[in-house]
PDB file of C-alpha atoms in Angstrom:
ATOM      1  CA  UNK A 227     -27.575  93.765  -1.350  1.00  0.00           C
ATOM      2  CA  UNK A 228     -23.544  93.876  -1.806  1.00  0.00           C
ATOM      3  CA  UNK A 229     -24.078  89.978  -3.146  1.00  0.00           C
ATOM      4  CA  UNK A 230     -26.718  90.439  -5.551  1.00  0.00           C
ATOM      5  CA  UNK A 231     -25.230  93.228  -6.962  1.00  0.00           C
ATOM      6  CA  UNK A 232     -22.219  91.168  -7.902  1.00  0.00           C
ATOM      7  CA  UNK A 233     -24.427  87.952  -8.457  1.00  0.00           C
ATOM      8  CA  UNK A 234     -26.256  90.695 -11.188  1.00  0.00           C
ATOM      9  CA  UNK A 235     -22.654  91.632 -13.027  1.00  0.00           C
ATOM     10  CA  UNK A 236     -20.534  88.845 -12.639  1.00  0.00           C
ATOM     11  CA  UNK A 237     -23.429  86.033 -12.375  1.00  0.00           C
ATOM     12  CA  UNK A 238     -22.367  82.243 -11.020  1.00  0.00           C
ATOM     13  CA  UNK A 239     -22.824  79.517 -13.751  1.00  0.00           C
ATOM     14  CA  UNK A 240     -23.422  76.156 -13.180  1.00  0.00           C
ATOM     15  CA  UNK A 241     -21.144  73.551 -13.246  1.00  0.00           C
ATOM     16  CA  UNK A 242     -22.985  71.367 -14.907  1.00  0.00           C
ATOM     17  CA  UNK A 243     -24.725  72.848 -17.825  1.00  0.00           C
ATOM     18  CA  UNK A 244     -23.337  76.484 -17.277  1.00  0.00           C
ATOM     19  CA  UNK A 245     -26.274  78.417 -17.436  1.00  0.00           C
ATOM     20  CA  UNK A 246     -26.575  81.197 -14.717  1.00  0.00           C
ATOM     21  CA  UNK A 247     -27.577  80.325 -11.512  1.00  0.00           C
ATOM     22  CA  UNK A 248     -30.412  81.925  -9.499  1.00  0.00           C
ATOM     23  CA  UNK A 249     -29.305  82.783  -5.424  1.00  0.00           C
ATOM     24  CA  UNK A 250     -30.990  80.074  -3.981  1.00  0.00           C
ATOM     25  CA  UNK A 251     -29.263  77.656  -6.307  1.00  0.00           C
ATOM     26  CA  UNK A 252     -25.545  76.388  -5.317  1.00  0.00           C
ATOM     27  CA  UNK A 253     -22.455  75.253  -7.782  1.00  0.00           C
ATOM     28  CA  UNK A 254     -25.344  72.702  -9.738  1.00  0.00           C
ATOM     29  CA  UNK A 255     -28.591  74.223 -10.888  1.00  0.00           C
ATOM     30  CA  UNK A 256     -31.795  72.516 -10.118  1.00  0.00           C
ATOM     31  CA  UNK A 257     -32.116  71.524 -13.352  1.00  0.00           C
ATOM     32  CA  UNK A 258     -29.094  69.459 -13.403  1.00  0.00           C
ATOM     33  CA  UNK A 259     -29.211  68.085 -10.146  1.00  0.00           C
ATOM     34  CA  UNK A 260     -32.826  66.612 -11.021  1.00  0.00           C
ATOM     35  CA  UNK A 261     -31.328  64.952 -14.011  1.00  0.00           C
ATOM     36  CA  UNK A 262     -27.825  63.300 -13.042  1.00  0.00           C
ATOM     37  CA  UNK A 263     -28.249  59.244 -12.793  1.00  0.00           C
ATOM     38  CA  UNK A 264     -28.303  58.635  -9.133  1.00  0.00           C
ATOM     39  CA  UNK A 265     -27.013  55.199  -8.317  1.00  0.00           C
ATOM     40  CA  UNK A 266     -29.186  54.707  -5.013  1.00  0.00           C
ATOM     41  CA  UNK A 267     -26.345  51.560  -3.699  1.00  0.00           C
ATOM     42  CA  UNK A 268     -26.945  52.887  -0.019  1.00  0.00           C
ATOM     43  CA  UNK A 269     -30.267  51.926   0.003  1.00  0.00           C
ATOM     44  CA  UNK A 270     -29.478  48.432  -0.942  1.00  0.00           C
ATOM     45  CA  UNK A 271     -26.781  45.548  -0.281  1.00  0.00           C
ATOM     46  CA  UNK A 272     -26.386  43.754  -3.513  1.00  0.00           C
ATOM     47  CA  UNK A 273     -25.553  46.642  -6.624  1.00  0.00           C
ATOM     48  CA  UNK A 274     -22.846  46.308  -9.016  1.00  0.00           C
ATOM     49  CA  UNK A 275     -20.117  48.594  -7.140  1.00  0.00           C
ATOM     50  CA  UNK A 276     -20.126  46.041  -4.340  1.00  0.00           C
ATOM     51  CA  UNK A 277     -20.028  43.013  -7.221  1.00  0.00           C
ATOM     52  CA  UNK A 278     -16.725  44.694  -8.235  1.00  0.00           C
ATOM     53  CA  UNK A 279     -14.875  43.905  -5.584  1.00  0.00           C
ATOM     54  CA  UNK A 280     -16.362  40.601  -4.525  1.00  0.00           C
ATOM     55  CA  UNK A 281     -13.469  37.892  -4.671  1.00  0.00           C
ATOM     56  CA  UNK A 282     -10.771  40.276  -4.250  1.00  0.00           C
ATOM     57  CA  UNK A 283     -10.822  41.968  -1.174  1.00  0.00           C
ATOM     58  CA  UNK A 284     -12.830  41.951   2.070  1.00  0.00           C
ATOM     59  CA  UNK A 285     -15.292  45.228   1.752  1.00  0.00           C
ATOM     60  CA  UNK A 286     -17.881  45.732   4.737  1.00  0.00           C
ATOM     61  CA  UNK A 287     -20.234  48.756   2.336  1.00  0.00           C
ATOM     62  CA  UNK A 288     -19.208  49.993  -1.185  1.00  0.00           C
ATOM     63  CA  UNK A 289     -21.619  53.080  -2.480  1.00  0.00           C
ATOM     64  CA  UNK A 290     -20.671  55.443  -5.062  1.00  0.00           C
ATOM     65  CA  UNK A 291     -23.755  58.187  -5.765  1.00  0.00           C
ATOM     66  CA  UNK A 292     -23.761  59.019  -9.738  1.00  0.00           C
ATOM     67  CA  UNK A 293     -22.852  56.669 -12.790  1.00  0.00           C
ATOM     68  CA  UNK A 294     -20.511  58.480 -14.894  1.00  0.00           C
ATOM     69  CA  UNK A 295     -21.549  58.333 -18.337  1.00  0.00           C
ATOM     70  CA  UNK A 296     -19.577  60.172 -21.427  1.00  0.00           C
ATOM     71  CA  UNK A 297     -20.769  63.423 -22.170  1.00  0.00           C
ATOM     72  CA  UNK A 298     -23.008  63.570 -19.183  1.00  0.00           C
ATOM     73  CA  UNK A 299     -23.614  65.956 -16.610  1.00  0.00           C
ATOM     74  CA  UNK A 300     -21.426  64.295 -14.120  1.00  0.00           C
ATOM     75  CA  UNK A 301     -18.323  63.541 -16.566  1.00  0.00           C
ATOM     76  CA  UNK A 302     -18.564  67.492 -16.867  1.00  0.00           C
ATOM     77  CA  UNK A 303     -19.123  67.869 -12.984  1.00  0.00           C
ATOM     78  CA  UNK A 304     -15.835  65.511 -11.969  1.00  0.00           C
ATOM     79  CA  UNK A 305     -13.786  67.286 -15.224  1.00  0.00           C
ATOM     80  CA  UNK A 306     -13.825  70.654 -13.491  1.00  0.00           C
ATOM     81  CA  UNK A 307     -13.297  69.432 -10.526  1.00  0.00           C
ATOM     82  CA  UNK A 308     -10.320  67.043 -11.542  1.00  0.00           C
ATOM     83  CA  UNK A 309      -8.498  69.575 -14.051  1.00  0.00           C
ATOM     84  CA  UNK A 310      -9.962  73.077 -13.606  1.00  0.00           C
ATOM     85  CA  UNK A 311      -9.742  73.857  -9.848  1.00  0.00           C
ATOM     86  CA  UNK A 312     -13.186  73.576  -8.911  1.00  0.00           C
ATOM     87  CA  UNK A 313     -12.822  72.263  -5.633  1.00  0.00           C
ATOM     88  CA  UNK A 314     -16.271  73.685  -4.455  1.00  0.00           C
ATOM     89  CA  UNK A 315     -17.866  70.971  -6.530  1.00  0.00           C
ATOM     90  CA  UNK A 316     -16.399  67.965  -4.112  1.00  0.00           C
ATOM     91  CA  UNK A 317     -17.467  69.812  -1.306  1.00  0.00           C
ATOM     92  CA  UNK A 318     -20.796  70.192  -2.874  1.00  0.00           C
ATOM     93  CA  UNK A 319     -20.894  66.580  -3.629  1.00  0.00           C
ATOM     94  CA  UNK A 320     -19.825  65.755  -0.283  1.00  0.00           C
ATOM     95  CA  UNK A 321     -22.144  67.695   1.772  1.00  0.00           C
ATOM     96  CA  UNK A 322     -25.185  66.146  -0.847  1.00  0.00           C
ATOM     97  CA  UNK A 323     -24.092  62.485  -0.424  1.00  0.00           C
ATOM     98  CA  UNK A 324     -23.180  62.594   3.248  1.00  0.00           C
ATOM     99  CA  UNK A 325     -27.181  63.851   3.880  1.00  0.00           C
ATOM    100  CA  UNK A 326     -27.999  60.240   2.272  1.00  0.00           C
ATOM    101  CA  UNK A 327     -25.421  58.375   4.262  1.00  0.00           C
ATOM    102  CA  UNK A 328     -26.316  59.492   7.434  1.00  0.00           C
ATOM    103  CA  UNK A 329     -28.845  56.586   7.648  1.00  0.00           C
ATOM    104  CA  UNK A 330     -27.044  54.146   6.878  1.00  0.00           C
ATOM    105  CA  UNK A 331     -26.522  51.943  10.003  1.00  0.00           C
ATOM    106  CA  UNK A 332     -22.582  50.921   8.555  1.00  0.00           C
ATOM    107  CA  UNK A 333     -21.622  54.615   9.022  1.00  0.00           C
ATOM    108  CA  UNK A 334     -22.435  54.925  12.242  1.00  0.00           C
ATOM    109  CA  UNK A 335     -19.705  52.431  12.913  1.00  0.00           C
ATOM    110  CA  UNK A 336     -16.902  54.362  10.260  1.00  0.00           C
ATOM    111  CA  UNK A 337     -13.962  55.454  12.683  1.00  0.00           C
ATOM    112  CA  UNK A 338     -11.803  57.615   9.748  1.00  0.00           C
ATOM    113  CA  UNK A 339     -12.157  58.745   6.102  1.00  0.00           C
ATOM    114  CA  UNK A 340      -9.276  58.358   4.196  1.00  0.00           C
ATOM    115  CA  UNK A 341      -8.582  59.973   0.576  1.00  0.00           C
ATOM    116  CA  UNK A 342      -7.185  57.549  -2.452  1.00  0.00           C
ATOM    117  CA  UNK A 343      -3.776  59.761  -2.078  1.00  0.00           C
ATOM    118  CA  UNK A 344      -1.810  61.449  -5.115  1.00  0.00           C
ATOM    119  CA  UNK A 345       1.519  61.160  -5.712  1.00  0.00           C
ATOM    120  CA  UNK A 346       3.748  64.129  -4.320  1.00  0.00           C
ATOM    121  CA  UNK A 347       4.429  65.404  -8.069  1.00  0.00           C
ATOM    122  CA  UNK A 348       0.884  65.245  -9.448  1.00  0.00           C
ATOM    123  CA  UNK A 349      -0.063  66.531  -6.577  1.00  0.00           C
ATOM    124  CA  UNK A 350       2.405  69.808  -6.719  1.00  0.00           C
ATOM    125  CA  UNK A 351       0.980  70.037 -10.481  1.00  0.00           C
ATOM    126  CA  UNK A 352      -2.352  69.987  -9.466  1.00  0.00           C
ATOM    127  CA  UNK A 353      -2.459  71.942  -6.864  1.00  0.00           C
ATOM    128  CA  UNK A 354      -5.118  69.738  -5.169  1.00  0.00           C
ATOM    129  CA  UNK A 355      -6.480  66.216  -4.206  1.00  0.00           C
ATOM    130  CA  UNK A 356      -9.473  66.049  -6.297  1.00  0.00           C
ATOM    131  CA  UNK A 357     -11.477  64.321  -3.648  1.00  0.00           C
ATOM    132  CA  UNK A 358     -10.251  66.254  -0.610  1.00  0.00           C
ATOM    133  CA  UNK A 359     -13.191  68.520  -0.154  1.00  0.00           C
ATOM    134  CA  UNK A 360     -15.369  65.958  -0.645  1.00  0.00           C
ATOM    135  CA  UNK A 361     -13.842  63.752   2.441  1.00  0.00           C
ATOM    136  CA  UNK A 362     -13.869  66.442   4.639  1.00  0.00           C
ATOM    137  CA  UNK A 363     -17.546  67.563   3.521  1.00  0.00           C
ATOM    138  CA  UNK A 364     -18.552  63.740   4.101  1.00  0.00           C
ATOM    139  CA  UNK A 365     -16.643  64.192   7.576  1.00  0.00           C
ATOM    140  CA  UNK A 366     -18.296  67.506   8.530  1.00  0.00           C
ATOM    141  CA  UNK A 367     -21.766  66.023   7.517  1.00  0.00           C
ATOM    142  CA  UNK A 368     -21.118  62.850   9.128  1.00  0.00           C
ATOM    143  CA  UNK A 369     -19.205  63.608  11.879  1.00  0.00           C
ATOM    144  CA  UNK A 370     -16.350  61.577  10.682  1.00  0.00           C
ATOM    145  CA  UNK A 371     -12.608  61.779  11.609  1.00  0.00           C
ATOM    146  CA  UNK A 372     -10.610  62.712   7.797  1.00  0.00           C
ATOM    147  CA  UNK A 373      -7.512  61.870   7.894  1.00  0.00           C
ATOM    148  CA  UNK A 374      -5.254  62.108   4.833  1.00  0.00           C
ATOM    149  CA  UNK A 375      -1.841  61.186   6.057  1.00  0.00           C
ATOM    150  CA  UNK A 376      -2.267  57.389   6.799  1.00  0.00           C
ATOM    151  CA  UNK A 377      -1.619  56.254   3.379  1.00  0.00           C
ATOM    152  CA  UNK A 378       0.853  57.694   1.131  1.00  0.00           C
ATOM    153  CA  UNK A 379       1.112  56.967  -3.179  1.00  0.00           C
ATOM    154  CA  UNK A 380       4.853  56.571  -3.570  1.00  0.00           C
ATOM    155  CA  UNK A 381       5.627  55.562  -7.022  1.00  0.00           C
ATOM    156  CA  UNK A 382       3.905  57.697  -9.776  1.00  0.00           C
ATOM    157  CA  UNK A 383       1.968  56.093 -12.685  1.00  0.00           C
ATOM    158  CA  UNK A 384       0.898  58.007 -15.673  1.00  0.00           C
ATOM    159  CA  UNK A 385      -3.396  58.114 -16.525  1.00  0.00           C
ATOM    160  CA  UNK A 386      -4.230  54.268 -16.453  1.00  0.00           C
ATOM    161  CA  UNK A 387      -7.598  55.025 -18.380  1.00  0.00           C
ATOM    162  CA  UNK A 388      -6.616  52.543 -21.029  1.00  0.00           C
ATOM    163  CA  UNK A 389      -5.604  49.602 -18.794  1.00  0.00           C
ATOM    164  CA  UNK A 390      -7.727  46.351 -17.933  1.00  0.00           C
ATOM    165  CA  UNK A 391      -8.353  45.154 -14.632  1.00  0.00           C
ATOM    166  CA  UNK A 392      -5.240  43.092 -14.426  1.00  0.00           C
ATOM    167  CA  UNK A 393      -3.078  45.528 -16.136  1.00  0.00           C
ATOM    168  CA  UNK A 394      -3.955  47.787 -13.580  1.00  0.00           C
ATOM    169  CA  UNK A 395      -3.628  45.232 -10.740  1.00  0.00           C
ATOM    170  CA  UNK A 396      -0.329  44.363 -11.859  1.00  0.00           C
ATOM    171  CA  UNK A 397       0.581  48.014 -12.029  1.00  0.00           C
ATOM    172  CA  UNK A 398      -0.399  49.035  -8.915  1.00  0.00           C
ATOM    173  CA  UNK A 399       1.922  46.730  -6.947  1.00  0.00           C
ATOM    174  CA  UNK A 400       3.631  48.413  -4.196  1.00  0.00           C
ATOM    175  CA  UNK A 401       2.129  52.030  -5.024  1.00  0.00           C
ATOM    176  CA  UNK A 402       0.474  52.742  -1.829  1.00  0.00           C
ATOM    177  CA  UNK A 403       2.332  52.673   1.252  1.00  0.00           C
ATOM    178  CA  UNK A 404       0.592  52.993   5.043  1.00  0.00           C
ATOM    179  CA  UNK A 405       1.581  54.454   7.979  1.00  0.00           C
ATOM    180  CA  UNK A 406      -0.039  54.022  11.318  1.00  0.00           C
ATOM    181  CA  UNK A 407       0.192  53.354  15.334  1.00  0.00           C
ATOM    182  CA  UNK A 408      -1.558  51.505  17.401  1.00  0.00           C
ATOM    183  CA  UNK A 409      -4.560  54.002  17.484  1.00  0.00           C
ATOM    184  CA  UNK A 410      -5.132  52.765  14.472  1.00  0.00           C
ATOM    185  CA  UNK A 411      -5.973  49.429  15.040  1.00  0.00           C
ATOM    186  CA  UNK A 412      -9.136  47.692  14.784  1.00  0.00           C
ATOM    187  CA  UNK A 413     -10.567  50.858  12.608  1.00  0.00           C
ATOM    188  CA  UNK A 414     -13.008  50.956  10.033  1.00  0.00           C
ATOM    189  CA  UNK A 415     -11.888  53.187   7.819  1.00  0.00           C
ATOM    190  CA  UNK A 416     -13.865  54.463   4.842  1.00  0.00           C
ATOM    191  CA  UNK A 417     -11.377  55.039   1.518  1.00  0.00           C
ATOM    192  CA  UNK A 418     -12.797  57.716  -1.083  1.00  0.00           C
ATOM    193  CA  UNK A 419     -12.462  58.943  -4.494  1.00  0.00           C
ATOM    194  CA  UNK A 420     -13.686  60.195  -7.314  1.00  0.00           C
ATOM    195  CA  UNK A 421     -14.828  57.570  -9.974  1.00  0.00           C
ATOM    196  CA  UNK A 422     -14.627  53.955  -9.206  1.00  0.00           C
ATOM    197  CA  UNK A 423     -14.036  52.316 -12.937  1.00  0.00           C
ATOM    198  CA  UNK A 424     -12.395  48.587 -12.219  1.00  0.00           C
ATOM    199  CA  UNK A 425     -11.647  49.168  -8.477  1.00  0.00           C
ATOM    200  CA  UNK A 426      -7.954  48.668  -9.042  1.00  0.00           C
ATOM    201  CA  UNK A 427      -6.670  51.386  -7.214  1.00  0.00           C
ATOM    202  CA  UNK A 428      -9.371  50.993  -4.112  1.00  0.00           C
ATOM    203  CA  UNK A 429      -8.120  47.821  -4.269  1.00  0.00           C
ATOM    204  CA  UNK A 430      -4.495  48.352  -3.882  1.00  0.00           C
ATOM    205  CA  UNK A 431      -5.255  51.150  -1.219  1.00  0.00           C
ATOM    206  CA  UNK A 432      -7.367  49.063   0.520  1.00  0.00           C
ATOM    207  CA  UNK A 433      -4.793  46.315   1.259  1.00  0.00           C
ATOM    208  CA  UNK A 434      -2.521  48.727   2.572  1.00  0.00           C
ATOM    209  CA  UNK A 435      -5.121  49.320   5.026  1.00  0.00           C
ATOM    210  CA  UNK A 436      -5.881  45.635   5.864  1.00  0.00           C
ATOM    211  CA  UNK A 437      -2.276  45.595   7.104  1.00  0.00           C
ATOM    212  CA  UNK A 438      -3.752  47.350   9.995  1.00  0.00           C
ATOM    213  CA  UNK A 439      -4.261  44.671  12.840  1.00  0.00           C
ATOM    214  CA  UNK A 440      -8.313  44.456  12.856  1.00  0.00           C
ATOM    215  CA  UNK A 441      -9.001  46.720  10.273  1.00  0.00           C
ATOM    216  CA  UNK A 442     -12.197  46.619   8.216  1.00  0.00           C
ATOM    217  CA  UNK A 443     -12.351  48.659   5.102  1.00  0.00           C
ATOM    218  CA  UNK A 444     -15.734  50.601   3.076  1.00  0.00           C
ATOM    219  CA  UNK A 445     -15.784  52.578   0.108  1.00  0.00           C
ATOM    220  CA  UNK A 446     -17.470  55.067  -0.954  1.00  0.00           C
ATOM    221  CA  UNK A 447     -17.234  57.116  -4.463  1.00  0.00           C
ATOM    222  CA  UNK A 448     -18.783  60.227  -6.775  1.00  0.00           C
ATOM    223  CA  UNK A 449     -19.175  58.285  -9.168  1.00  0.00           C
ATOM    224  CA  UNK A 450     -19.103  54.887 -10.939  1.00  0.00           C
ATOM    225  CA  UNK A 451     -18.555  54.266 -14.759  1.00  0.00           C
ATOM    226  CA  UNK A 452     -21.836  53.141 -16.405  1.00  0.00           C
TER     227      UNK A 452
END
């Protein structure tokens, strides 16, 4: 009763479209969630997120779950999660996308998820890791070891929206740094984040991880750019 008294003075809004929620409805309205571009890659082997890294680095599953498209529900979705402290919406996201990877045979065989780090001082300005409750929602729903110390960002870059892929290649050089022990090897380790775009930075995370003695590397994202 408590609940739905404040639900009836200070209603929730979605974080989508911002109109009020009812109480069986959670961060995203039905609405929305029946209308954001679902990618559907973990239900097949050959989609564009996995083309993007084909060539350049050994990747075992690649799956992101929206396409990001400007002005669309999910650019608004990842916005107020990235800038305006809305946390709940990775965990949201997490717990909604780890449901659909749970049958995947590939992720029965993930040992750790790691988070695409932030540097120490974006990080302090922040506040947050943007995709931090959505690892450990994808752990909780998957039963998944998160771990978020193994790799480390140790040079900070400013926004590299504007960049190509070899721009950003180039740039990302010695960013990522990782740190492990022999319980480490022979892991697969699942890398996360927010949007892939070019797959620069997976990239660059990613061979930090290969550095691992037997490791084997997936990816899986929010979003991709459409």
């Amino acid at each position: 009763m408590i609940s739905d008294l404040i639900n009836l003075f200070f209603p929730k809004a979605c974080a989508g479209c911002n109109s009020f929620l009812l109480n069986s409805e959670m961060v995203i309205c039905t609405q929305c969630r029946h209308e954001m571009p679902l990618t559907n890659h973990h239900n097949t082997n050959n989609h564009e997120a996995f083309a993007k890294f084909y060539g350049r680095i050994p990747i075992e599953f690649v799956a992101t779950l929206f396409y990001y498209n400007k002005k669309g529900i999910v650019q608004e979705l990842i916005h107020k999660l990235k800038y305006k402290g809305h946390e709940e919406i990775g965990e949201i996201v997490g717990c909604w996308y780890g449901e659909e990877l749970k049958s995947c045979a590939v992720m029965k065989t993930i040992d750790v998820i790691i988070p695409v780090p932030l540097h120490k001082k974006r990080l302090k300005k922040r506040g947050y890791n943007q995709v931090t409750e959505f690892g450990k929602a994808l752990s909780k729903t998957m039963k998944i070891y998160f771990d978020d110390t193994i790799l480390t960002r140790n040079i900070y870059l400013k926004t590299q929206v504007k960049k190509n892929l070899v721009d950003r290649t180039n740039v990302f050089k010695n960013v990522f740094e990782v740190s492990y022990n022999q319980n480490h090897h022979n892991k697969h380790f699942l890398l996360i984040d927010d949007i892939l775009t070019t797959g620069a930075t997976l990239e660059a995370c990613g061979r930090e991880l290969l550095k691992i003695p037997g490791a084997r590397i997936s990816i899986v994202c929010m979003a991709m750019t459409h």
